[in-house]
mmCIF file of C-alpha atoms in Angstrom:
data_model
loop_
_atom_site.group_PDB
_atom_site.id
_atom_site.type_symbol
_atom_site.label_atom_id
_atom_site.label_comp_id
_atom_site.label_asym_id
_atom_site.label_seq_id
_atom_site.Cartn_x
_atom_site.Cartn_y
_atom_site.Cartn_z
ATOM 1 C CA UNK A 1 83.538 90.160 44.831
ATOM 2 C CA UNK A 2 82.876 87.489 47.237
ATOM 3 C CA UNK A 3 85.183 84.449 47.331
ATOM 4 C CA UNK A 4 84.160 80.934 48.662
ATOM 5 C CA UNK A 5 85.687 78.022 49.453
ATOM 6 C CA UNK A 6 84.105 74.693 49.759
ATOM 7 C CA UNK A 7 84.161 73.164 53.345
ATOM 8 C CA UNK A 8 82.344 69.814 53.681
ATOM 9 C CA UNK A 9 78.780 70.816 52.135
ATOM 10 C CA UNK A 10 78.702 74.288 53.096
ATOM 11 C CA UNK A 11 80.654 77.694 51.420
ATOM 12 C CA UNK A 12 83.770 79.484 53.717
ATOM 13 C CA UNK A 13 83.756 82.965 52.775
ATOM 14 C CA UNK A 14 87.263 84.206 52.873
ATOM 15 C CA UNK A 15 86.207 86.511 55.668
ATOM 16 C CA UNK A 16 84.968 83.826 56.880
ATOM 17 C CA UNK A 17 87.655 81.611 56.451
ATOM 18 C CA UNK A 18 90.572 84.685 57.698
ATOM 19 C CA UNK A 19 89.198 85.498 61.149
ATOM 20 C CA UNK A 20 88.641 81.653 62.194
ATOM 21 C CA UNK A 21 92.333 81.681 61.911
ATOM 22 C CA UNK A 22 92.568 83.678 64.873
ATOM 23 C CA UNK A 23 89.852 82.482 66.754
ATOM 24 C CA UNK A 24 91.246 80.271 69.212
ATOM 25 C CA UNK A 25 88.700 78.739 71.586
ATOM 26 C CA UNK A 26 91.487 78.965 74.514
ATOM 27 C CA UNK A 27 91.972 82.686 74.302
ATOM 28 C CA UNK A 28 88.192 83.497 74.875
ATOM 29 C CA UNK A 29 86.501 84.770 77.506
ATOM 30 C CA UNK A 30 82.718 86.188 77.936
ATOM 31 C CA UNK A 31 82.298 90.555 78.184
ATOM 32 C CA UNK A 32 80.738 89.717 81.887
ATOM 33 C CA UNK A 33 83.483 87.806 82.954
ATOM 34 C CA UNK A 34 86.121 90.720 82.042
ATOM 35 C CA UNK A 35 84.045 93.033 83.365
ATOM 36 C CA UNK A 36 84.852 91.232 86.809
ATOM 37 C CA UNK A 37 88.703 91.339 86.134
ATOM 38 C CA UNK A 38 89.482 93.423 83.186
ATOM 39 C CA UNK A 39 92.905 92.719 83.245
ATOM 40 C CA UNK A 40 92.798 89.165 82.548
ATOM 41 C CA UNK A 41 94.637 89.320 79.218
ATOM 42 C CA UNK A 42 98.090 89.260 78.216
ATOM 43 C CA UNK A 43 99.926 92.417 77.867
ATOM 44 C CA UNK A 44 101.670 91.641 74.621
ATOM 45 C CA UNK A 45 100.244 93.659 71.540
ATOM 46 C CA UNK A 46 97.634 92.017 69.641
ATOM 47 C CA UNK A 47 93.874 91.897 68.244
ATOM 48 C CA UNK A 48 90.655 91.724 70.212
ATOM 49 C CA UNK A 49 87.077 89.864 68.237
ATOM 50 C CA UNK A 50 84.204 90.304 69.453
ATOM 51 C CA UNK A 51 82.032 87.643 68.406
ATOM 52 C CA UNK A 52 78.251 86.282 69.244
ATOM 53 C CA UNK A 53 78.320 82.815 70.289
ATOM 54 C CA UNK A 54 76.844 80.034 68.304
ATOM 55 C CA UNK A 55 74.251 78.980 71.364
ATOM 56 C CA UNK A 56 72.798 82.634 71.162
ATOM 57 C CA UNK A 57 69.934 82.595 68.890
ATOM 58 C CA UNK A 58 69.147 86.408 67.952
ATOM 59 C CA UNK A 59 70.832 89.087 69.414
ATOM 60 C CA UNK A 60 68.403 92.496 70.375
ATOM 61 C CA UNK A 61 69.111 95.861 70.612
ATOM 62 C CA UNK A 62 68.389 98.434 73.563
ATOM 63 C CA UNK A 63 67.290 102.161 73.118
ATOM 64 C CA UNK A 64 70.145 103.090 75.655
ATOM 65 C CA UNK A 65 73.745 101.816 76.230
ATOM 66 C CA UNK A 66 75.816 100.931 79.293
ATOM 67 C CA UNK A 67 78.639 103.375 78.277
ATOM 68 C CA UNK A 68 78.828 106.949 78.529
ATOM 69 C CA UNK A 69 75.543 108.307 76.435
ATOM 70 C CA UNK A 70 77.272 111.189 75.559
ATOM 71 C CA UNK A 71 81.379 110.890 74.987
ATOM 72 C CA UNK A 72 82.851 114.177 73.282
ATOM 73 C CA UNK A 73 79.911 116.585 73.424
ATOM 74 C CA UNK A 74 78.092 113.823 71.119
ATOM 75 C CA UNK A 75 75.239 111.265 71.837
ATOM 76 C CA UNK A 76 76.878 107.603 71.770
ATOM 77 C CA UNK A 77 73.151 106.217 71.293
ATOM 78 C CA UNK A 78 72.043 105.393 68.337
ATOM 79 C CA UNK A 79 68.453 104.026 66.960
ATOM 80 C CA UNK A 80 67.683 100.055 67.579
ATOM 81 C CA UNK A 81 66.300 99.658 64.253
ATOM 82 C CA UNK A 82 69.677 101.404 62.704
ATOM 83 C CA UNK A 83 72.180 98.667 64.863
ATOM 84 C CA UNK A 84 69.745 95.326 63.663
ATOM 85 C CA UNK A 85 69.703 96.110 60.059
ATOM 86 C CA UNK A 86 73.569 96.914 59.949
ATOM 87 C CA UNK A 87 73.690 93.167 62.224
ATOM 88 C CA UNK A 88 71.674 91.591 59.687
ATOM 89 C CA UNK A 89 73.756 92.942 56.963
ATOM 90 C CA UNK A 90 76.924 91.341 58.488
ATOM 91 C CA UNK A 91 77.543 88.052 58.735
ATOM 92 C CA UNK A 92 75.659 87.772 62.500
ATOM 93 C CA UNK A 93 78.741 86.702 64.587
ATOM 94 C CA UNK A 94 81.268 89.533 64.193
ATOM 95 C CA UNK A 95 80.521 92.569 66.166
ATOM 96 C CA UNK A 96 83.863 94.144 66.621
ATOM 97 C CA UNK A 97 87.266 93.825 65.651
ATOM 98 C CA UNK A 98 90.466 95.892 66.984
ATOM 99 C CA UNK A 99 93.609 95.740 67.902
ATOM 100 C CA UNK A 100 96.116 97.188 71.037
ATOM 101 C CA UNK A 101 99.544 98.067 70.925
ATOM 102 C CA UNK A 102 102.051 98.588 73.463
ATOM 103 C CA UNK A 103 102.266 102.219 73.984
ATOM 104 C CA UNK A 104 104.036 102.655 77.407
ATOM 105 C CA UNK A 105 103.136 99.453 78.465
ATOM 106 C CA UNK A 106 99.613 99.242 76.747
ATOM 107 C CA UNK A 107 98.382 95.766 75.182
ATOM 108 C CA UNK A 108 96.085 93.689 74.774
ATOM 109 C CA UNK A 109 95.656 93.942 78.795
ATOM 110 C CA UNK A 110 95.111 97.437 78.851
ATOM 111 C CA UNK A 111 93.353 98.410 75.865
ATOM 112 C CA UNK A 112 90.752 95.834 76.527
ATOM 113 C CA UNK A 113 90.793 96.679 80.169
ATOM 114 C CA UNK A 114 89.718 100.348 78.524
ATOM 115 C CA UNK A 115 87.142 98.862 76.798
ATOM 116 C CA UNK A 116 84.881 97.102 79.366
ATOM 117 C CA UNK A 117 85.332 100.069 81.496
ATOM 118 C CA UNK A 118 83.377 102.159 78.514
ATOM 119 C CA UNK A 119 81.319 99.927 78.289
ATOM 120 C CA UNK A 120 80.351 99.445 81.622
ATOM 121 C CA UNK A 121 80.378 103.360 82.286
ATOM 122 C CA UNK A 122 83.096 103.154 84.661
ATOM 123 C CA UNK A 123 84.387 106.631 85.455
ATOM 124 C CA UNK A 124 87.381 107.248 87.075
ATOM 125 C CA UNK A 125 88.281 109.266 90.658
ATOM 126 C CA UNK A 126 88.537 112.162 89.005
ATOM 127 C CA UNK A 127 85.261 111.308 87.408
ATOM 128 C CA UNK A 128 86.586 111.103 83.839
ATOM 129 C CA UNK A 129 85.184 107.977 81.787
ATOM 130 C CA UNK A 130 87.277 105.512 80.075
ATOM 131 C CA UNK A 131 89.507 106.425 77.214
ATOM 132 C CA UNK A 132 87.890 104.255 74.630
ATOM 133 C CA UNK A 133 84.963 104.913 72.740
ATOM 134 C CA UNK A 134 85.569 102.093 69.580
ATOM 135 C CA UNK A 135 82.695 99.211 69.524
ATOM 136 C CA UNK A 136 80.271 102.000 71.443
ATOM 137 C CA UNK A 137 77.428 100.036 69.630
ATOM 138 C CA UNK A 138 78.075 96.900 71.007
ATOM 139 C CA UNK A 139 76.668 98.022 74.824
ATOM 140 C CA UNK A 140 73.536 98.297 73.334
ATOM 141 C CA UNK A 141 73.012 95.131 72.779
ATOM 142 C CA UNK A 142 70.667 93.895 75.268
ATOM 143 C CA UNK A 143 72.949 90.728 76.355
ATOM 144 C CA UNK A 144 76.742 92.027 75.496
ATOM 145 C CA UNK A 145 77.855 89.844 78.597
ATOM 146 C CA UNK A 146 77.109 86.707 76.792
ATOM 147 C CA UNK A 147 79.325 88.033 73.940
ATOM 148 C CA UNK A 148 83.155 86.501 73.685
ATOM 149 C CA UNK A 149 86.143 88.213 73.598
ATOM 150 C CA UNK A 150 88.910 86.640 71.696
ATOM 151 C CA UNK A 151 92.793 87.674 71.678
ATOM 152 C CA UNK A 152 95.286 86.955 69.476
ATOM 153 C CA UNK A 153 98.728 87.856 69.792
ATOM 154 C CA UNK A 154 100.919 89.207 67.358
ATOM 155 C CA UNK A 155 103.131 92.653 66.470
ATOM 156 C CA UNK A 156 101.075 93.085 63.282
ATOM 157 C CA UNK A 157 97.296 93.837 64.526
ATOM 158 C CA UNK A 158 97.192 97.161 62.988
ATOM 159 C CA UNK A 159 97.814 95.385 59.919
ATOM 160 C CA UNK A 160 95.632 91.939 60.479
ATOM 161 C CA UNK A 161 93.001 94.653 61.341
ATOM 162 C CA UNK A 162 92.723 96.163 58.916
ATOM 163 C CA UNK A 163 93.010 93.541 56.629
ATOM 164 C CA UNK A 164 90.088 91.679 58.588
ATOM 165 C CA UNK A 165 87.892 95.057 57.960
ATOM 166 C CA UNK A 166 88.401 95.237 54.653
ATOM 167 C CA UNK A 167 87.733 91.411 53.808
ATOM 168 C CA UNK A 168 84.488 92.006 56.277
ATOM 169 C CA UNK A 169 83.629 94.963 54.066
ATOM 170 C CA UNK A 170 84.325 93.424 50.530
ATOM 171 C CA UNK A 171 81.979 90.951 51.778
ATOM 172 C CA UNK A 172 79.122 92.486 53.422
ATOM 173 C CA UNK A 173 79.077 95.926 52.435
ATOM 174 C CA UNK A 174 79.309 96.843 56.039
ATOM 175 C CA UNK A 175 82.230 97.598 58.605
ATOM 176 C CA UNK A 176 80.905 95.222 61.822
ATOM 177 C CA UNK A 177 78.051 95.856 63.920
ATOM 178 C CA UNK A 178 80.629 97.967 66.024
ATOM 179 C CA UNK A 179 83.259 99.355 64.144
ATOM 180 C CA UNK A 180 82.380 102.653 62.784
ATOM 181 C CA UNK A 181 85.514 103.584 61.048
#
């Protein structure tokens, strides 16, 4: 069941409505501006969105990725025709939501910092690749840097997660275009 709300003359979904709430335009940055300095962010615990911005007009899909193509023994790519449907299903702005923790010192700062070196196929001295494989679907979209990151910071993310998911699912019928679990 969808909820609405009325805002001026167009509907708010409560998705909609939940995840502007922690969408603030002064903790964004764009995916090719982190990829120069990663560890921009805070390193409190808190949740990462990965949104399109409003400027972009459509938003294409590549037959390869920038991350590792195979992570795990298992191909990361998946068919361009699979990753615009499930877009087109969404709501077209949300590509990926998740959330860091500190564990030993890992936030917001590290986790993410994990993230755009996946993405970006970094691989470390002992030639390992980054340990984070969540939102593999994003890198193949053709122009991820133009994507923004936004933080939020809080002790709950797990839970705000989750709870973002699950309105994003009630809604759509989808997880986001990245989040495959």
């Amino acid at each position: 069941m969808t909820i609405t709300m009325e805002v001026g003359m167009h509907k708010m979904s409560s998705f909609t409505k939940e995840i502007n709430s922690y969408l603030n335009p002064n903790n964004c940055i764009f995916l090719k501006d982190l990829v120069k300095n990663p560890r921009f962010l805070p390193n409190a615990n808190g949740l990462y969105i990965v949104q399109v911005p409003h400027n972009i007009i459509s938003v294409n899909f590549l037959n390869t990725t920038t991350a590792p193509i195979i992570w795990k023994g298992e191909s990361t790519v998946v068919n361009k025709n699979f990753l615009s449907d499930k877009f087109n299903q969404g709501d077209k702005s949300t590509v990926y939501i998740g959330s860091a923790h500190h564990i030993k010192g890992n936030g917001l700062k590290s986790r993410v910092a994990q993230f755009i070196k996946y993405g970006t196929n970094y691989m470390s001295k002992s030639g390992k690749p980054a340990s984070h494989n969540g939102g593999c679907y994003l890198w193949q979209i053709e122009n991820w840097g133009e994507l923004l990151l936004y933080w939020y910071e809080t002790e709950d993310s797990k839970a705000i997660e989750r709870k973002l998911l699950n309105l994003y699912v009630d809604e759509y019928g989808v997880l986001p275009l990245a989040n495959r679990v």
